[in-house]
Tab-separated table of C-alpha atoms and ligand atoms in Angstrom:
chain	number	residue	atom	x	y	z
Q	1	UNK	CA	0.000	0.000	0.000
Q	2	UNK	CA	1.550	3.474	-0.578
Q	3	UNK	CA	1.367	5.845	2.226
Q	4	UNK	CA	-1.883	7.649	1.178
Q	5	UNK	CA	-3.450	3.984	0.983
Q	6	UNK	CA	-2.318	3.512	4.562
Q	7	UNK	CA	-4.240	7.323	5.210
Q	8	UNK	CA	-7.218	6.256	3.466
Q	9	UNK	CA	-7.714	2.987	5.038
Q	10	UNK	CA	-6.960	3.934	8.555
Q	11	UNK	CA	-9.558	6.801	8.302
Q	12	UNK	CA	-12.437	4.590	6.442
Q	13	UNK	CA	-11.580	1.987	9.463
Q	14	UNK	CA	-12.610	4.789	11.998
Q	15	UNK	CA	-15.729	5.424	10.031
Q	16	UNK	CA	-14.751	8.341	7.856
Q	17	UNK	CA	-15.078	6.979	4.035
Q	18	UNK	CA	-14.803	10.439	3.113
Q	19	UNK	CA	-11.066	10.351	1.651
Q	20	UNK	CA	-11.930	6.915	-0.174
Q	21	UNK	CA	-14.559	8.166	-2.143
Q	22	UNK	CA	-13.449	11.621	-2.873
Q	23	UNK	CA	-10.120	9.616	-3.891
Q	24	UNK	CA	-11.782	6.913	-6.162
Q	25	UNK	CA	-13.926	9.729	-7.354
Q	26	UNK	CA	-10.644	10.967	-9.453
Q	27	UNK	CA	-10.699	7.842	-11.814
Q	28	UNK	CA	-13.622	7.590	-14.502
Q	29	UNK	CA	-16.394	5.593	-13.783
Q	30	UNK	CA	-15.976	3.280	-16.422
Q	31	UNK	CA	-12.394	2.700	-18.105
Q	32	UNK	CA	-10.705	3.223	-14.446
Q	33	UNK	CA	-9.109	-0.201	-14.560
Q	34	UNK	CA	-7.354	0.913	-17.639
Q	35	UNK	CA	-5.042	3.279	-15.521
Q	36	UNK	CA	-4.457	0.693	-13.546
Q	37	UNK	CA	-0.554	-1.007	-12.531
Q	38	UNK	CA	-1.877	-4.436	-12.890
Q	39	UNK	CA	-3.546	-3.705	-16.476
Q	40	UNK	CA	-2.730	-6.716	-18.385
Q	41	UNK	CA	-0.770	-8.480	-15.551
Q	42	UNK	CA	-2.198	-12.351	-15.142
Q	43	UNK	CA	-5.030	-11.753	-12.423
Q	44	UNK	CA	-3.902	-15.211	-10.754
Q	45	UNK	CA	-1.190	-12.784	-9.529
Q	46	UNK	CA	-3.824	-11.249	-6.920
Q	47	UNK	CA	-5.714	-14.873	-5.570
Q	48	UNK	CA	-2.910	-15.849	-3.350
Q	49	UNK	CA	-4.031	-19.446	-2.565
Q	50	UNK	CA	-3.535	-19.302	0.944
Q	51	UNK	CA	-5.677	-15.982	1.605
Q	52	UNK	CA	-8.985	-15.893	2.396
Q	53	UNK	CA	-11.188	-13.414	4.937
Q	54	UNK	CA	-10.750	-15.314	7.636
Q	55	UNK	CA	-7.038	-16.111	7.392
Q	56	UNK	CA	-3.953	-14.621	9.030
Q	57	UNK	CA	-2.221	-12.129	7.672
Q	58	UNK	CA	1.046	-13.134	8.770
Q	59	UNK	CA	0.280	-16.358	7.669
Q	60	UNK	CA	-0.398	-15.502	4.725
Q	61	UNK	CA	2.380	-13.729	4.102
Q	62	UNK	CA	5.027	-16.515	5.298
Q	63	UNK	CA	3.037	-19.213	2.732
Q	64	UNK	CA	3.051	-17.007	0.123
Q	65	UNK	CA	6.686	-15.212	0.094
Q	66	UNK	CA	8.202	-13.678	-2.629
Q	67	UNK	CA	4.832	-14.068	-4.874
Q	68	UNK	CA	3.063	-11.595	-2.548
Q	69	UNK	CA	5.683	-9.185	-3.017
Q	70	UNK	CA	5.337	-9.462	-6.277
Q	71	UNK	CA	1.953	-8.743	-6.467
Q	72	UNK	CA	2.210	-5.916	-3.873
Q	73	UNK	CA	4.534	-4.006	-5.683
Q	74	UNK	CA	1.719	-3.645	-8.135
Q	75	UNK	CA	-0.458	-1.847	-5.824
Q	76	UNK	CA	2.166	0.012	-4.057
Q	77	UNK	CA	2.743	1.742	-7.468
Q	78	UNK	CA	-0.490	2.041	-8.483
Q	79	UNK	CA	-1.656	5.989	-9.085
Q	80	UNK	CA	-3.260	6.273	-5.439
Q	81	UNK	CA	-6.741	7.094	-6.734
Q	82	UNK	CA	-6.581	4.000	-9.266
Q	83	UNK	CA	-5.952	1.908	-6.005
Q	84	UNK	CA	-8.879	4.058	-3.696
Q	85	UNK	CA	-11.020	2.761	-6.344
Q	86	UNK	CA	-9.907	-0.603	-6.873
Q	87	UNK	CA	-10.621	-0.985	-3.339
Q	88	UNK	CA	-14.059	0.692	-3.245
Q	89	UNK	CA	-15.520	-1.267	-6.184
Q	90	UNK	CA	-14.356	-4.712	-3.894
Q	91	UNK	CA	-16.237	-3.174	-1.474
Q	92	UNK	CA	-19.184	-2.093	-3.466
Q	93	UNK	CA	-19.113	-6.032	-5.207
Q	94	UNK	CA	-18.440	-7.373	-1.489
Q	95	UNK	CA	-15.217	-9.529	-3.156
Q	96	UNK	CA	-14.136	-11.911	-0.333
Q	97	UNK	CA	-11.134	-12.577	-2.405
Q	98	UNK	CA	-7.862	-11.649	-4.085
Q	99	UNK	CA	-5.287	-8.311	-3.169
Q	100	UNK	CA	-7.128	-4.921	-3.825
Q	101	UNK	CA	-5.033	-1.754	-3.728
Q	102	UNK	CA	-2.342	-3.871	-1.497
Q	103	UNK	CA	-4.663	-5.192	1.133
Q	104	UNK	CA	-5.112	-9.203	1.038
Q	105	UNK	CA	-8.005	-10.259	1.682
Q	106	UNK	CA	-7.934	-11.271	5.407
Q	107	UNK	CA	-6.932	-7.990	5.828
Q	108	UNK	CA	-10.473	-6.338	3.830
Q	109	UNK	CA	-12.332	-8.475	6.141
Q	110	UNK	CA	-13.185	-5.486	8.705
Q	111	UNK	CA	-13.198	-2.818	5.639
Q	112	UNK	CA	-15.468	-5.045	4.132
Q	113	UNK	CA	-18.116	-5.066	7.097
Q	114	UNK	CA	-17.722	-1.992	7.944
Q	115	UNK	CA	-18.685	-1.116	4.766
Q	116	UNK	CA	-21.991	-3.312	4.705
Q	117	UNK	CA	-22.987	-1.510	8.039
Q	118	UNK	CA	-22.011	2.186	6.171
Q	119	UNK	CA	-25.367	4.079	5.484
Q	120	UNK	CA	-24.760	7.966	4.586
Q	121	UNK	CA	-27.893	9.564	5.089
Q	122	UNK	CA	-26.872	12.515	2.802
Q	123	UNK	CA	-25.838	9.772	0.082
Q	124	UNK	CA	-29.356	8.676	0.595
Q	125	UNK	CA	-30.937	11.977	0.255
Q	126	UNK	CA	-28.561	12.831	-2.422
Q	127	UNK	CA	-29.258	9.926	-4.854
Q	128	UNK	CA	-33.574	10.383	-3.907
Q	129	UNK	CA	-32.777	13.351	-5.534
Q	130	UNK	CA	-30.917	12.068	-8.552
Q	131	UNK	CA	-27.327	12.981	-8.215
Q	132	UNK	CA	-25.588	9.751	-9.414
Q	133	UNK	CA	-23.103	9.051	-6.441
Q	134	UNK	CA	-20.635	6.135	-4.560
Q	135	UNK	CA	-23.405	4.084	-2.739
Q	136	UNK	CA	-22.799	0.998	-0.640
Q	137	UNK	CA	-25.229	-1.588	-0.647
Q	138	UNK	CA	-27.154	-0.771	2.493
Q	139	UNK	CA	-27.149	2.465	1.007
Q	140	UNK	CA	-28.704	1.129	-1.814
Q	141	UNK	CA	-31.362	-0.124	-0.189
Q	142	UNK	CA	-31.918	2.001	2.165
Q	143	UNK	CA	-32.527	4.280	-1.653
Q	144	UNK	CA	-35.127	1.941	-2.954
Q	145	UNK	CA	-36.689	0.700	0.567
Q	146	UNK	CA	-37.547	5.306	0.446
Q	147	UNK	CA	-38.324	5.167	-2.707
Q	148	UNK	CA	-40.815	2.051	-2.138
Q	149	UNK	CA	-42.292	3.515	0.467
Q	150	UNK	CA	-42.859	7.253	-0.340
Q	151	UNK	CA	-45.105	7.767	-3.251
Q	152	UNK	CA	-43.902	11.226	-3.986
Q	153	UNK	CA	-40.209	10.567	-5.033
Q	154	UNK	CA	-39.554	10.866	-8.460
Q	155	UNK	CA	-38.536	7.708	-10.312
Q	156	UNK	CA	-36.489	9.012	-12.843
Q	157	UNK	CA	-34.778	10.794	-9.955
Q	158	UNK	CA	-34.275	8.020	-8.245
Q	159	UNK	CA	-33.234	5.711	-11.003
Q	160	UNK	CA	-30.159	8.721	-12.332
Q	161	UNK	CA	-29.226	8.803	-8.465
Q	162	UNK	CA	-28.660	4.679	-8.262
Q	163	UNK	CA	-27.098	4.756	-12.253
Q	164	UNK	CA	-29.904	2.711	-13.238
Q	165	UNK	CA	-32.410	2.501	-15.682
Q	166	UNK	CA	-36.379	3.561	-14.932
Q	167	UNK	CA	-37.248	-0.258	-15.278
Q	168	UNK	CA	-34.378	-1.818	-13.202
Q	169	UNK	CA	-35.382	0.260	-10.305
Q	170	UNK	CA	-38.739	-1.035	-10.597
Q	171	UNK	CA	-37.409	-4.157	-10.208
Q	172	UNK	CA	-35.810	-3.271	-7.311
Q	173	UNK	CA	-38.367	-2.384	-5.652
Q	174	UNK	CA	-40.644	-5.472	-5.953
Q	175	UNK	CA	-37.781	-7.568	-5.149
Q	176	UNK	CA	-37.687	-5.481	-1.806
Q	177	UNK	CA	-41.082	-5.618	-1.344
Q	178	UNK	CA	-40.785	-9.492	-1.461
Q	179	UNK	CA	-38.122	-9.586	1.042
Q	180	UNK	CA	-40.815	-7.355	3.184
Q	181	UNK	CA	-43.180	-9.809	2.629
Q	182	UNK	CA	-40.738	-12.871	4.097
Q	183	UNK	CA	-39.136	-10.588	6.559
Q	184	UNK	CA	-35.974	-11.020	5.135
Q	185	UNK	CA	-34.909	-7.319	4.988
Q	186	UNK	CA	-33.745	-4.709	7.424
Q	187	UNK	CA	-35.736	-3.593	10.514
Q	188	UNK	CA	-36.053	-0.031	9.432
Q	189	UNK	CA	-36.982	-1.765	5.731
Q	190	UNK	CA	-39.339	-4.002	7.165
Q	191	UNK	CA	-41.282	-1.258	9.620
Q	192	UNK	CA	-41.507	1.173	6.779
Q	193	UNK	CA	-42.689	-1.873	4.667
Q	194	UNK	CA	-45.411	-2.737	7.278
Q	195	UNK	CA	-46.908	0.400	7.823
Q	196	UNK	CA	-47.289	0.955	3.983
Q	197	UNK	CA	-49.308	-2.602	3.899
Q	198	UNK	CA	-51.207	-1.312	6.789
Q	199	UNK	CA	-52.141	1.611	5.092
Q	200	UNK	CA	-52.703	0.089	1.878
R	1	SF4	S1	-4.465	-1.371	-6.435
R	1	SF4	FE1	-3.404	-3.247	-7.066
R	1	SF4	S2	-5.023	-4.671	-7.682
R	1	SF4	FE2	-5.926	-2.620	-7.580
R	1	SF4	S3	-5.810	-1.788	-9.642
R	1	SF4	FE3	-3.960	-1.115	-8.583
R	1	SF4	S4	-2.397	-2.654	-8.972
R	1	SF4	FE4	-4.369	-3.546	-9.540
C-alpha cells in the first residue's frame, strides 16, 4: 500500500469513508481499470491461494513469500486514486477474495463489514434526488426501501441517483417488497414496509 493507501484505510476503518470516495472519485467511472498497474498483468497474480477473509495475515504472508511481493509491488505503485477505487468497487461487489489496492483479503475483512454496516444519510438523500453518487449496498437499499415507500419521489430521480435505468429500479423495488413480505430485509426496511401494507 503506498502511504496515502495507509491514510485512506486507517480513516475509512474509523468510520470516515470520506477520503476513499473523494479519492476513487478521481478515476472515470468506467475505463478506471485501464489506468491501472496491474492492467494486463495475469489476475492469478492477486488470488494468493492461501488468503482468504478469515485467514492470518502473517500467515499468509510466510506461505506465500516472494509471490506476494510481487503482487504488492503492483499496488504500491499504483496511481493512489486507481488503487482508492480498486478498493471501493471490492467493497461495493463485497469480493471476499484476491489483493485490492495492497490489502489481502484477510486484511479487507473489517473494511469489508464496515462497509456493509455504512449508510450515509446525505448519500441517501442525495441519490432520492438524482445525483448519481458512490453508494454501498445498504445504502442502496436504504434508496429503494424510500423510494418504495414514499409515493412522492420521483422515479427518474431516483433511477439517475442509483445509475440505473427507470425499469431496473422497478425491479428493485418489488424484489424489496418481497423480502418485506418474508421478513428477510432490514428492521427499518421491514417497519416502513409494514406500515405501507397497513395503510394500503
Ligand atoms: S491497487 Fe493493485 S489490484 Fe488494484 S488496480 Fe492497482 S495494482 Fe491492480
Amino acid at each position: 500500500m503506498t502511504p496515502d493507501m495507509t491514510v485512506i484505510v486507517d480513516s475509512a476503518l474509523r468510520g470516515d469513508w470520506t477520503l476513499l470516495l473523494e479519492t476513487a472519485s478521481h478515476t472515470e467511472e468506467k475505463n478506471w481499470a485501464e489506468k491501472a498497474r496491474c492492467a494486463g498483468q495475469v489476475t492469478d497474480i492477486f488470488l494468493p491461494p492461501s488468503d482468504g477473509p478469515r485467514e492470518d495475515a502473517e500467515e499468509v504472508r510466510r506461505k506465500e513469500g516472494e509471490a506476494l511481493d510481487f503482487a504488492l509491488g503492483f499496488c504500491a505503485a499504483c496511481p493512489v486514486s486507481v488503487a482508492a477505487r480498486c478498493l471501493l468497487e471490492a467493497l461495493r461487489q463485497d469480493e471476499e477474495y484476491g489483493i485490492r489496492a495492497g490489502l489481502l483479503a484477510c486484511e479487507r475483512a473489517e473494511l469489508r463489514d464496515a462497509w456493509k454496516r455504512r449508510v450515509d444519510t446525505e448519500a441517501v438523500s442525495a441519490a432520492l434526488r438524482g445525483v448519481t453518487t458512490l453508494l454501498s449496498r445498504q445504502e442502496r437499499e436504504e434508496v429503494v426501501a424510500r423510494f418504495a415507500n414514499d409515493q412522492g419521489l420521483d422515479a427518474d430521480r431516483v433511477a439517475q441517483g442509483l445509475g440505473v435505468s427507470r425499469k431496473y429500479l422497478w425491479q428493485l423495488v418489488r424484489e424489496y417488497r418481497q423480502r418485506v413480505r418474508q421478513g428477510v430485509t432490514s428492521a427499518s426496511a421491514s417497519e416502513r414496509g409494514a406500515s405501507r401494507s397497513d395503510a394500503a
